[in-house]
Coordinates of C-alpha atoms in Angstrom, one line a residue:
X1 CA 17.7 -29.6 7.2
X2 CA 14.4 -28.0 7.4
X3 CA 14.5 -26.2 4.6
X4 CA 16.4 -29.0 2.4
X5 CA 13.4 -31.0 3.2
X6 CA 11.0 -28.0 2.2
X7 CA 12.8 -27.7 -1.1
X8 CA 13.0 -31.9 -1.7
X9 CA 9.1 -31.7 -1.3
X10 CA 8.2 -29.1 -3.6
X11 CA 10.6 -31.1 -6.3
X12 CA 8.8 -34.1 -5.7
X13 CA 5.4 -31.7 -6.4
X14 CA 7.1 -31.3 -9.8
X15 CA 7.4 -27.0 -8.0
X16 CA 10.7 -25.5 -8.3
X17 CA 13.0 -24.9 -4.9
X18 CA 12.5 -22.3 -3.0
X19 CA 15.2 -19.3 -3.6
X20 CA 17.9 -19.6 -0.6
X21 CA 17.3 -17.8 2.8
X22 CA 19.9 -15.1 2.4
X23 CA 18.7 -14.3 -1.7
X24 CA 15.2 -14.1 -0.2
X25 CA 16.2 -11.5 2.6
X26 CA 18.7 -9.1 0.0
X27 CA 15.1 -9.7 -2.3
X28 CA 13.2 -7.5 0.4
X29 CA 15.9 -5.4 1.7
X30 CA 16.6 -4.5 -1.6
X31 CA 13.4 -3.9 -2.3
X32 CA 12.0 -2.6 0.7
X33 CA 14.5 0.2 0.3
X34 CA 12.8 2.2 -2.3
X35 CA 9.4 2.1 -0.4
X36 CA 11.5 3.8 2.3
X37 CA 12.7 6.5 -0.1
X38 CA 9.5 7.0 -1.3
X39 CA 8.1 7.4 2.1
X40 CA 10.4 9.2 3.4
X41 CA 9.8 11.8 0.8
X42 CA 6.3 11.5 2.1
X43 CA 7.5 12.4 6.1
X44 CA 9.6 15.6 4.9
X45 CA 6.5 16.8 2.8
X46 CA 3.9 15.9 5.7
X47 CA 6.2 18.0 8.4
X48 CA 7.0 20.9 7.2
X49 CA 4.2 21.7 5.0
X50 CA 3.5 25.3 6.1
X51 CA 7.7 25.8 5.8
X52 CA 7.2 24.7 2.1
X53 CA 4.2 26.6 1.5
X54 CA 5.7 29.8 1.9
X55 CA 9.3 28.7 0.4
X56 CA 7.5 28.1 -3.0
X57 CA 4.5 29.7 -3.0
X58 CA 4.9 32.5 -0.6
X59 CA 2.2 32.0 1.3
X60 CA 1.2 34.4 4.3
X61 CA -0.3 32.1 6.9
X62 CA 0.8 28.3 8.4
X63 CA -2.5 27.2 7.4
X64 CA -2.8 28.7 4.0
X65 CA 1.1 27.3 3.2
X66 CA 0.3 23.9 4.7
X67 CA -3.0 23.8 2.0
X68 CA -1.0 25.2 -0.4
X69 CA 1.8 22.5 0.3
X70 CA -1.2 19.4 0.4
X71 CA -3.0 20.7 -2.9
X72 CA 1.0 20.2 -4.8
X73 CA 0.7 16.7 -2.9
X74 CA -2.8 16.2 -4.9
X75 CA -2.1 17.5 -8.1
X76 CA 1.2 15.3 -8.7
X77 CA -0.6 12.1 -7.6
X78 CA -2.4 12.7 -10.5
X79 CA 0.0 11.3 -12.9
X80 CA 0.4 8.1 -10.6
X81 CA -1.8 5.9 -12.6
X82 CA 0.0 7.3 -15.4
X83 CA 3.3 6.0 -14.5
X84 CA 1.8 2.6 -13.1
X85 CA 0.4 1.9 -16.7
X86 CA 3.6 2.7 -17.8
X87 CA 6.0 0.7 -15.9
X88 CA 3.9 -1.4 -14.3
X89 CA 3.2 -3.7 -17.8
X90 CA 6.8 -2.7 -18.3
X91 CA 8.3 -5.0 -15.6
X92 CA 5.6 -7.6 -16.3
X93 CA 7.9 -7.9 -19.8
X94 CA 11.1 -6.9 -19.6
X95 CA 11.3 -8.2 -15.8
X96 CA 10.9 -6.3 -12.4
X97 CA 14.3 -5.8 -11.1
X98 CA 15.4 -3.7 -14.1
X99 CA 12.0 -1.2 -13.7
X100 CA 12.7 -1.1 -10.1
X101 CA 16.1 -0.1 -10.7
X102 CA 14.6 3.2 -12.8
X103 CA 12.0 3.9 -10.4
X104 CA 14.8 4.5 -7.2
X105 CA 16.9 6.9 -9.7
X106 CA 13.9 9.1 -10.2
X107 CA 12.4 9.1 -6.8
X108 CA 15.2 9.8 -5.1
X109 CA 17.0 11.6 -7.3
X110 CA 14.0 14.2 -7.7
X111 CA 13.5 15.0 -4.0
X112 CA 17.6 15.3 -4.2
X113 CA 16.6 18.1 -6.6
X114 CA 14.2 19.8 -4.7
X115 CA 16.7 21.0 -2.0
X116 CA 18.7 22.4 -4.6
X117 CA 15.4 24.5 -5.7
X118 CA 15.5 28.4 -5.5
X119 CA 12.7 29.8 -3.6
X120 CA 9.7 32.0 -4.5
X121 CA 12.0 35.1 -3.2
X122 CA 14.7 34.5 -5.5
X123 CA 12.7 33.5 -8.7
X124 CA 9.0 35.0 -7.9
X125 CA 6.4 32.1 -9.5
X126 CA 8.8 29.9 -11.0
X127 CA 10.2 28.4 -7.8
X128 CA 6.5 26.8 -7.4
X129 CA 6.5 25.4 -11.1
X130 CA 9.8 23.7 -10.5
X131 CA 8.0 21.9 -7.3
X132 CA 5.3 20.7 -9.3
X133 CA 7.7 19.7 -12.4
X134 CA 9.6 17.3 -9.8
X135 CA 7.1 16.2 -7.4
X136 CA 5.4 15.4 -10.8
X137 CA 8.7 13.0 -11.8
X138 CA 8.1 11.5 -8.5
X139 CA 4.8 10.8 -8.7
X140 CA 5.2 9.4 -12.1
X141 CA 8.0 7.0 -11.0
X142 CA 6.3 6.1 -7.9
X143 CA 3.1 4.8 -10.1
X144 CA 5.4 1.5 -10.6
X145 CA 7.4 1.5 -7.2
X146 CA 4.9 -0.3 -5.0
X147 CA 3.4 -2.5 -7.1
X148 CA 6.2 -3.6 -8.3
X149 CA 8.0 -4.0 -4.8
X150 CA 5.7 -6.2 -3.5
X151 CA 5.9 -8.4 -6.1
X152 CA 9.4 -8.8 -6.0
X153 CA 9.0 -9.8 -2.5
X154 CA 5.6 -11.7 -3.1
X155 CA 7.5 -14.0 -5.9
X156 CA 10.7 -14.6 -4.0
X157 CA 8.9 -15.6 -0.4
X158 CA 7.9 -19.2 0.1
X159 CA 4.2 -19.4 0.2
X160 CA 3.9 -20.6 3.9
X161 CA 6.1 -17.0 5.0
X162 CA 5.0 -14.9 2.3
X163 CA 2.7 -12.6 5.3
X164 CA 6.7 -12.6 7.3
X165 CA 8.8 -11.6 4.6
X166 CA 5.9 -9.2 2.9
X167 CA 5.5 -7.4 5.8
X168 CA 8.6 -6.0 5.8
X169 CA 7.8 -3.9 2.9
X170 CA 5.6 -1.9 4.7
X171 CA 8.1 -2.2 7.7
X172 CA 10.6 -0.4 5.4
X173 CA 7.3 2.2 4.6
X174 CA 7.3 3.5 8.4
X175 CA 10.7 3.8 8.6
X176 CA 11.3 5.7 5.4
X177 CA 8.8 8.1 7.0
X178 CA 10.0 8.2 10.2
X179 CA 13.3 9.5 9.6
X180 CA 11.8 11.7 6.7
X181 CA 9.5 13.2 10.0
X182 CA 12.5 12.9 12.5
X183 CA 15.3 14.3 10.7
X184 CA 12.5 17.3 9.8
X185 CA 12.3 17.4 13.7
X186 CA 15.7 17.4 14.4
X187 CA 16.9 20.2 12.5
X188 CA 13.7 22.3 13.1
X189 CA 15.2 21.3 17.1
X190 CA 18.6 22.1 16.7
X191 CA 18.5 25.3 13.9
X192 CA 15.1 26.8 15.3
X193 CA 11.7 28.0 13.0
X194 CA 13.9 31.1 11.5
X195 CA 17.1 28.9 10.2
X196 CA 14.5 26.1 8.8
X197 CA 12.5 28.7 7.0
X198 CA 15.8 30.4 5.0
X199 CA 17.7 27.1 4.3
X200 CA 17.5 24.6 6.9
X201 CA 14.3 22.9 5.3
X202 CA 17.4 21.8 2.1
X203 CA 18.8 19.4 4.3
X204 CA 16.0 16.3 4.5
X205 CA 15.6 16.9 0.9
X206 CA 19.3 16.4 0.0
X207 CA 19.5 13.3 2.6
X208 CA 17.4 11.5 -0.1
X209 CA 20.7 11.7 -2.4
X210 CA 22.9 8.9 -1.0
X211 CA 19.9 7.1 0.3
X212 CA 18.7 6.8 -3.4
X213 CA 22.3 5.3 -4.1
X214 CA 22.1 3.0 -1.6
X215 CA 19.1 1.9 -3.0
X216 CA 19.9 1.6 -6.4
X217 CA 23.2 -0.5 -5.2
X218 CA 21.2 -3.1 -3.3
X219 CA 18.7 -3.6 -6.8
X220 CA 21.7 -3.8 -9.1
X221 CA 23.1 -6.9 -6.6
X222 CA 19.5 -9.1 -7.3
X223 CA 18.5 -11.2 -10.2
X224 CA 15.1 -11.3 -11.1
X225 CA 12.7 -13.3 -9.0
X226 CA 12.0 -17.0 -9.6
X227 CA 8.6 -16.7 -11.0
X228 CA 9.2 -14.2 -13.5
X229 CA 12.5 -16.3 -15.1
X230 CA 10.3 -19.4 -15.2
X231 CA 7.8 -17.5 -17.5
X232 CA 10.6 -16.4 -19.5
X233 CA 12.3 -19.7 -19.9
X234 CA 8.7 -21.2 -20.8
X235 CA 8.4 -18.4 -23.2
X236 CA 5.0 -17.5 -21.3
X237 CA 6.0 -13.6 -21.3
X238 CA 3.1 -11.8 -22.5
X239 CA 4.0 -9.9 -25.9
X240 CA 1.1 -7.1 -24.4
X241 CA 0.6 -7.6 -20.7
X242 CA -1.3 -4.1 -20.9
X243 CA -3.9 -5.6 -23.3
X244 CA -4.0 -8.8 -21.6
X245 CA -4.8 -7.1 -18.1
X246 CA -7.5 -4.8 -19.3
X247 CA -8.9 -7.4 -21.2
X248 CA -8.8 -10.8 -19.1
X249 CA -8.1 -9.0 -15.2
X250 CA -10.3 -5.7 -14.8
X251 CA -12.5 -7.1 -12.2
X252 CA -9.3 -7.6 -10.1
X253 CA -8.2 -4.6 -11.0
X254 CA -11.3 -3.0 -9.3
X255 CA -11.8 -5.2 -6.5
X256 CA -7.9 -4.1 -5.2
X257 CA -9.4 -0.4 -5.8
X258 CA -11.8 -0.8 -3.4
X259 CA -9.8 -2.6 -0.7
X260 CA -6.9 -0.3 -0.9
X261 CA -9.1 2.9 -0.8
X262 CA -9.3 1.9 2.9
X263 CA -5.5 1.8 3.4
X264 CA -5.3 5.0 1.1
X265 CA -7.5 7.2 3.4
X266 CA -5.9 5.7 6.9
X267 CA -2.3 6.0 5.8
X268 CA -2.6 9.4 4.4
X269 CA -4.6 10.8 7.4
X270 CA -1.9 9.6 9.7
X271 CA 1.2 10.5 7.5
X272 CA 0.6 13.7 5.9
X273 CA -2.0 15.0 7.5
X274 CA -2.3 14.9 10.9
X275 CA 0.6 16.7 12.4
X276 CA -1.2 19.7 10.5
X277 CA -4.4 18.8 12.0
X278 CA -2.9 18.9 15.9
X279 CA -1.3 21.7 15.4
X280 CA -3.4 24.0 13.4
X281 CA -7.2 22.8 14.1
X282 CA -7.4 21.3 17.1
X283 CA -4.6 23.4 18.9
X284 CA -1.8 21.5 20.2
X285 CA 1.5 23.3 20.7
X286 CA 5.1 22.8 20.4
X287 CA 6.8 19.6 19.4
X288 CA 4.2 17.0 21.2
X289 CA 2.2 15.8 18.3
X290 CA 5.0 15.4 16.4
X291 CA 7.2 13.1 19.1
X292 CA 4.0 11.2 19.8
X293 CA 3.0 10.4 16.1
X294 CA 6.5 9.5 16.3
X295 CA 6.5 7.3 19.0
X296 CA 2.5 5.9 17.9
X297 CA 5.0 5.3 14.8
X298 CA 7.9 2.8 16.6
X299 CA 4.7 1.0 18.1
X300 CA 3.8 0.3 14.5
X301 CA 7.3 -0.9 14.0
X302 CA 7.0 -3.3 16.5
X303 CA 3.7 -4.7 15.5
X304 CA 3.7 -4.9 12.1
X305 CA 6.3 -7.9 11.4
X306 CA 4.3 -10.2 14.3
X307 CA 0.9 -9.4 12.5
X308 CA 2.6 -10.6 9.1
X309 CA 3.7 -13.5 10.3
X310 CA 0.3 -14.1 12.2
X311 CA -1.1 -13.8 9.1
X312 CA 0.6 -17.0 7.8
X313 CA -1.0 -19.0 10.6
X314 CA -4.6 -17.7 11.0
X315 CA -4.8 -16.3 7.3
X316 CA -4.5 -12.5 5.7
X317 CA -8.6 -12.2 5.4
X318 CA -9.4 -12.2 9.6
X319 CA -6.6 -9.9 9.9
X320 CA -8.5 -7.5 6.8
X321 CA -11.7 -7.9 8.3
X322 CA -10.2 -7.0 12.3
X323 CA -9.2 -3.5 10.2
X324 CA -12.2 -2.9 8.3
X325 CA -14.5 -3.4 11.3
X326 CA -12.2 -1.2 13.5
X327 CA -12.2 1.7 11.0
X328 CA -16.2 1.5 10.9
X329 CA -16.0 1.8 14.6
X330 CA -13.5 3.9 16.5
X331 CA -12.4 7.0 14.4
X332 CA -15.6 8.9 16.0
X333 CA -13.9 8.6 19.3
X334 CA -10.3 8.5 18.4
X335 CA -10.6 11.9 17.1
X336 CA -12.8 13.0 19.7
X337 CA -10.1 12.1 22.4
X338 CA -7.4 14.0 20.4
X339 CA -9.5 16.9 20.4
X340 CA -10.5 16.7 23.9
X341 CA -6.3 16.1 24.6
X342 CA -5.8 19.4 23.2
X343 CA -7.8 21.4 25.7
X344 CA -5.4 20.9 28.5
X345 CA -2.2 19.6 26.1
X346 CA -2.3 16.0 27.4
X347 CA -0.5 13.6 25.7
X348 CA -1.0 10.6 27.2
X349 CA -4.8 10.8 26.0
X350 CA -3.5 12.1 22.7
X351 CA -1.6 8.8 22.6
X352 CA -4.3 6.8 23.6
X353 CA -6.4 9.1 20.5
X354 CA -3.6 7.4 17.9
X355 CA -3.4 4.4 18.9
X356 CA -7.0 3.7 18.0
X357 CA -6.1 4.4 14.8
X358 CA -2.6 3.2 14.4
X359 CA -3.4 -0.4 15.4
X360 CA -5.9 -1.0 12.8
X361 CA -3.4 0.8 10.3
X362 CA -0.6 -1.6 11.2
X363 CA -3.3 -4.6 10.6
X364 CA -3.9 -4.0 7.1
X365 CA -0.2 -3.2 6.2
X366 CA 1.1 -6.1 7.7
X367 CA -0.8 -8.3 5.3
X368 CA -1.4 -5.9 2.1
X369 CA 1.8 -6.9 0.0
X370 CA 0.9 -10.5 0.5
X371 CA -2.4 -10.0 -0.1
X372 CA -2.6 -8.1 -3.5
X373 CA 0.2 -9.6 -5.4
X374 CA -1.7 -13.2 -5.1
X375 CA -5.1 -11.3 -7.0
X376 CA -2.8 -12.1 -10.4
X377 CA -1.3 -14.4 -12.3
X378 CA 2.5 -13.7 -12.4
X379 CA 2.2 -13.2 -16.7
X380 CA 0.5 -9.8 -15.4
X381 CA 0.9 -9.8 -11.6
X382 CA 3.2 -6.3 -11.9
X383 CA 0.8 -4.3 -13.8
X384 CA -2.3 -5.4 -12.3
X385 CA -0.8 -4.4 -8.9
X386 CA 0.5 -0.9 -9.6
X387 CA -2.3 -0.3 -11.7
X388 CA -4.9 -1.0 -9.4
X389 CA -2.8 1.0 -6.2
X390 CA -1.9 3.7 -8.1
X391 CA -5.6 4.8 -9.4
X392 CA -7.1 3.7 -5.7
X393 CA -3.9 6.3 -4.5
X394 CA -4.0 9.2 -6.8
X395 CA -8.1 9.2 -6.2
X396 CA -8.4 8.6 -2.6
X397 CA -4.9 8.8 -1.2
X398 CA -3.0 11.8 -2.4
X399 CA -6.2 13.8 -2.2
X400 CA -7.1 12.8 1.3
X401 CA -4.6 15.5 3.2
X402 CA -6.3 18.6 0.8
X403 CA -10.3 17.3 1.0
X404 CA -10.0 17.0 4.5
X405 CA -8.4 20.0 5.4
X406 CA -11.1 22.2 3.1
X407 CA -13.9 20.0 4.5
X408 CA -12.7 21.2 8.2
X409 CA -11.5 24.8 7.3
X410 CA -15.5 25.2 5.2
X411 CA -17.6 23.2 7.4
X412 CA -16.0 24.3 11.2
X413 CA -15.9 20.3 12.0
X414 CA -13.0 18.5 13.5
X415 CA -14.4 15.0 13.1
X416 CA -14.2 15.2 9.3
X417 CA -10.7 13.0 9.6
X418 CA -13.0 10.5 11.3
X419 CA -16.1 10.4 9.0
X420 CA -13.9 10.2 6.2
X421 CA -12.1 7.1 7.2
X422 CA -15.6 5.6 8.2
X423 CA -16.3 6.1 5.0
X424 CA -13.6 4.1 3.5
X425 CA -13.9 1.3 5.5
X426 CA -17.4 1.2 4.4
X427 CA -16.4 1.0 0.7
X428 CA -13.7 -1.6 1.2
X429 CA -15.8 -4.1 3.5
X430 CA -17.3 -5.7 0.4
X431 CA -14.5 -6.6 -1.6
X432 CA -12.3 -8.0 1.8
X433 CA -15.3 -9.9 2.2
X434 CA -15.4 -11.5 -1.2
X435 CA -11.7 -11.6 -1.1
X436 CA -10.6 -15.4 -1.2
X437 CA -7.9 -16.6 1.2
X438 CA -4.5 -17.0 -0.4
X439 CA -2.4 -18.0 2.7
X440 CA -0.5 -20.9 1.9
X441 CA -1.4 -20.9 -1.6
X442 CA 1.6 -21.3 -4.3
X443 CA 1.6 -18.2 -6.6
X444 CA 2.2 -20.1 -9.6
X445 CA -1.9 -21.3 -8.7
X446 CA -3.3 -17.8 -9.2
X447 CA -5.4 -16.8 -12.2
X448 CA -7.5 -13.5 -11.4
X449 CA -8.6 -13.2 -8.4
X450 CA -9.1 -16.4 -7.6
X451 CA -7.0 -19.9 -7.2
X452 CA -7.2 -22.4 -9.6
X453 CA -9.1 -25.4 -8.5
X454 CA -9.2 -28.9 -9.4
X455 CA -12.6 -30.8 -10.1
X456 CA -13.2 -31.6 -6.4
X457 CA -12.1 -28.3 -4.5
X458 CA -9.4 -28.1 -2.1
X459 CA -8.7 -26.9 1.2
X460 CA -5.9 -25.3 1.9
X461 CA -4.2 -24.5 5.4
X462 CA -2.8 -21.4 5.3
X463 CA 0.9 -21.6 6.2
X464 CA 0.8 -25.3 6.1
X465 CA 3.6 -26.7 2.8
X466 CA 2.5 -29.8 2.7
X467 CA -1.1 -28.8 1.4
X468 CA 0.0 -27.1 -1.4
X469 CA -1.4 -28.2 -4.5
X470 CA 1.0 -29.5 -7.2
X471 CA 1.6 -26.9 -9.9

């Protein structure tokens, strides 16, 4: 009755009905899945770096395979923006299910690839090439993934749940990388060091196979969301979203850069990066930092749905602000803790190191794919997004893992992980704080980066339907 009563009041606001319950969930599963496989990728990359390292490039130390392993990382986020100016404008006008529907076949089916790869003792330089050439293809493909994700979610969710069912993206993030990181575990468990290094390190590779089908299958079932067929039926499509963006939505465009820099840095550190850095620089031994980033992980799980739908009541731009602040603020000791953990192997204080950092991680992806999508208008809503994330990612992201890990290997620093993410946060405090707050706010009322507005301006309620402006 409750939502028959939603749906008879946005028809009397002259709005369309909301999508039904169960189309909105297969919506985000569907489209929460190739997040997963894209960050899932990510785990398998972040835990065996030193493994891969001297696979492919036949490198003589952990620490010179794990660098080796981060700069491929780096160099194939390069040609992120490139894909995101590709398919990004793509979906804004052909439609986003059937770009989303490419991107899942070349993610997944590229890391697929990889575990069929020879290595550098079979095929001498080569083997490394053929990294690079797929990783590349996934990178390329991945440029219109996100974006393009949360905008499928972001235009199916009612406006007073769009934090609830966004955050679920994200949700779908963590645990696409935590099986990437736990099925790396496993077999590294169960076939020992020796086994993973001649062929067990194929097997989480080749996983990403019938993932990627599953994937694809849930995309095919979905029609394309309701914003994007009233445009079409209007005959509002944009002939050159590309032109249009540039031209009409740059200053969007660079305001997402900066917030997402933050996100970038953070999510990077913690993903690809610090299993490496507990291991090889601050000396922790054996499996612990890997089962604990694991289990700081599964906290994240819990949280992060909660803080989305938090974010419908009290508003996306407190819960930004609560993660900017606390990145300007605890890295310093976070990372002094871990470091101090490592002297006599604690955990529990390594732990207590991570969850300093986890918790104002989980903050900002709980809200970010309700957050970014409402900076356009839906005519250019998909490119605007992956453009933006891709550029702020391939700069600050995908290079985060590799600077950080010369910075401490040059400079004899631990706290380098910490300065950089202070830094971050400092660069994405001013555009959260010029951020306006979308909570609440219909989609079909965004133009740039701000909502339209009548003569006398409104106040809006975040999370409360019945302030909704007319469209």
């Amino acid at each position: 009755m409750a939502e028959e009563a939603l749906s008879a009041s946005h028809q009397e606001k002259g709005e369309p009905a909301e999508a039904p319950p169960e189309q909105i969930r297969k919506a985000v599963a569907g489209a929460a899945m190739g997040n997963c496989i894209e960050w899932y990728d990510f785990g398998v990359f972040g835990f065996m770096p030193a493994i891969l390292g001297q696979v492919f490039f036949n490198a003589s130390s952990t620490s010179e395979g794990a660098l080796a392993t981060f700069a491929v990382l780096a160099i194939t986020f390069i040609v992120r923006p490139f894909g995101s100016f590709v398919f990004g404008p793509l979906g804004d006008k052909i439609g986003r299910q059937k770009v989303l529907a490419l991107t899942i076949i070349l993610m997944s089916g590229s890391t697929f690839i990889i575990g069929l790869l020879p290595s550098y003792a079979t095929i001498g330089p080569a083997a490394a090439v053929l990294l690079i050439l797929l990783r590349t293809i996934q990178g390329f493909s991945a440029g219109g993934e996100y974006g393009g994700a949360a905008t499928f979610i972001a235009e199916y969710a009612p406006a007073r749940r769009r934090g609830f069912w966004g955050s679920w993206l994200e949700f779908g993030t963590l645990v696409g990388f935590a099986m990437g990181a736990g099925f790396v575990t496993i077999f590294t468990v169960v076939l020992g060091d020796e086994a993973m290094r001649e062929w067990g390190w194929r097997l989480p590779f080749l996983i990403a196979g019938p993932l990627g089908i599953v994937g694809l299958y849930l995309r095919n079932k979905l029609e394309d969301t309701p914003l994007f067929q009233e445009i079409e039926k209007k005959n509002q499509v944009e002939k050159s979203p590309l032109k249009a963006l540039l031209k009409k939505h740059w200053t969007s465009i660079l305001h997402l850069i900066g917030i997402v820099v933050m996100l970038n840095v953070a999510d990077y550190i913690v993903i690809t990066y610090l299993e490496t850095y507990l291991k090889d620089v601050v000396g922790f031994s054996g499996h612990t930092p890997l089962l604990i980033i694991l289990a700081t992980i599964a906290l994240m799980l819990i949280l992060i749905v909660p803080v989305g739908m938090l974010s419908d009541r009290i508003g996306r731009k407190p819960i930004l602000i609560a993660s900017c602040a606390s990145f300007l603020v605890l890295p310093i000791p976070a990372f002094s803790l871990m470091g101090a953990a490592a002297d006599d192997q604690n955990a529990w204080q390594l732990m207590l190191g991570l969850v300093m950092i986890a918790v104002p991680l989980v903050l900002i992806l709980a809200v970010l794919a309700a957050t970014l999508p409402a900076m356009f208008p839906t005519q250019e809503r998909y490119g605007g997004f992956s453009i933006g994330y891709s550029v702020s990612t391939a700069a600050f992201g995908g290079t985060a893992s590799y600077v950080i890990g010369s910075l401490v290997k040059s400079t004899g620093d631990n706290l380098w992980p910490a300065y950089y993410l202070m830094g971050a946060a400092a660069i994405a405090a001013i555009p959260i704080l010029l951020l306006p707050e979308t909570a609440g706010v219909s989609l079909r009322r965004i133009v740039s980066s701000r909502i339209i507005r009548r003569r006398k301006p409104e106040t809006v309620t975040p999370g409360d339907p019945s302030q909704l402006p007319a469209s």
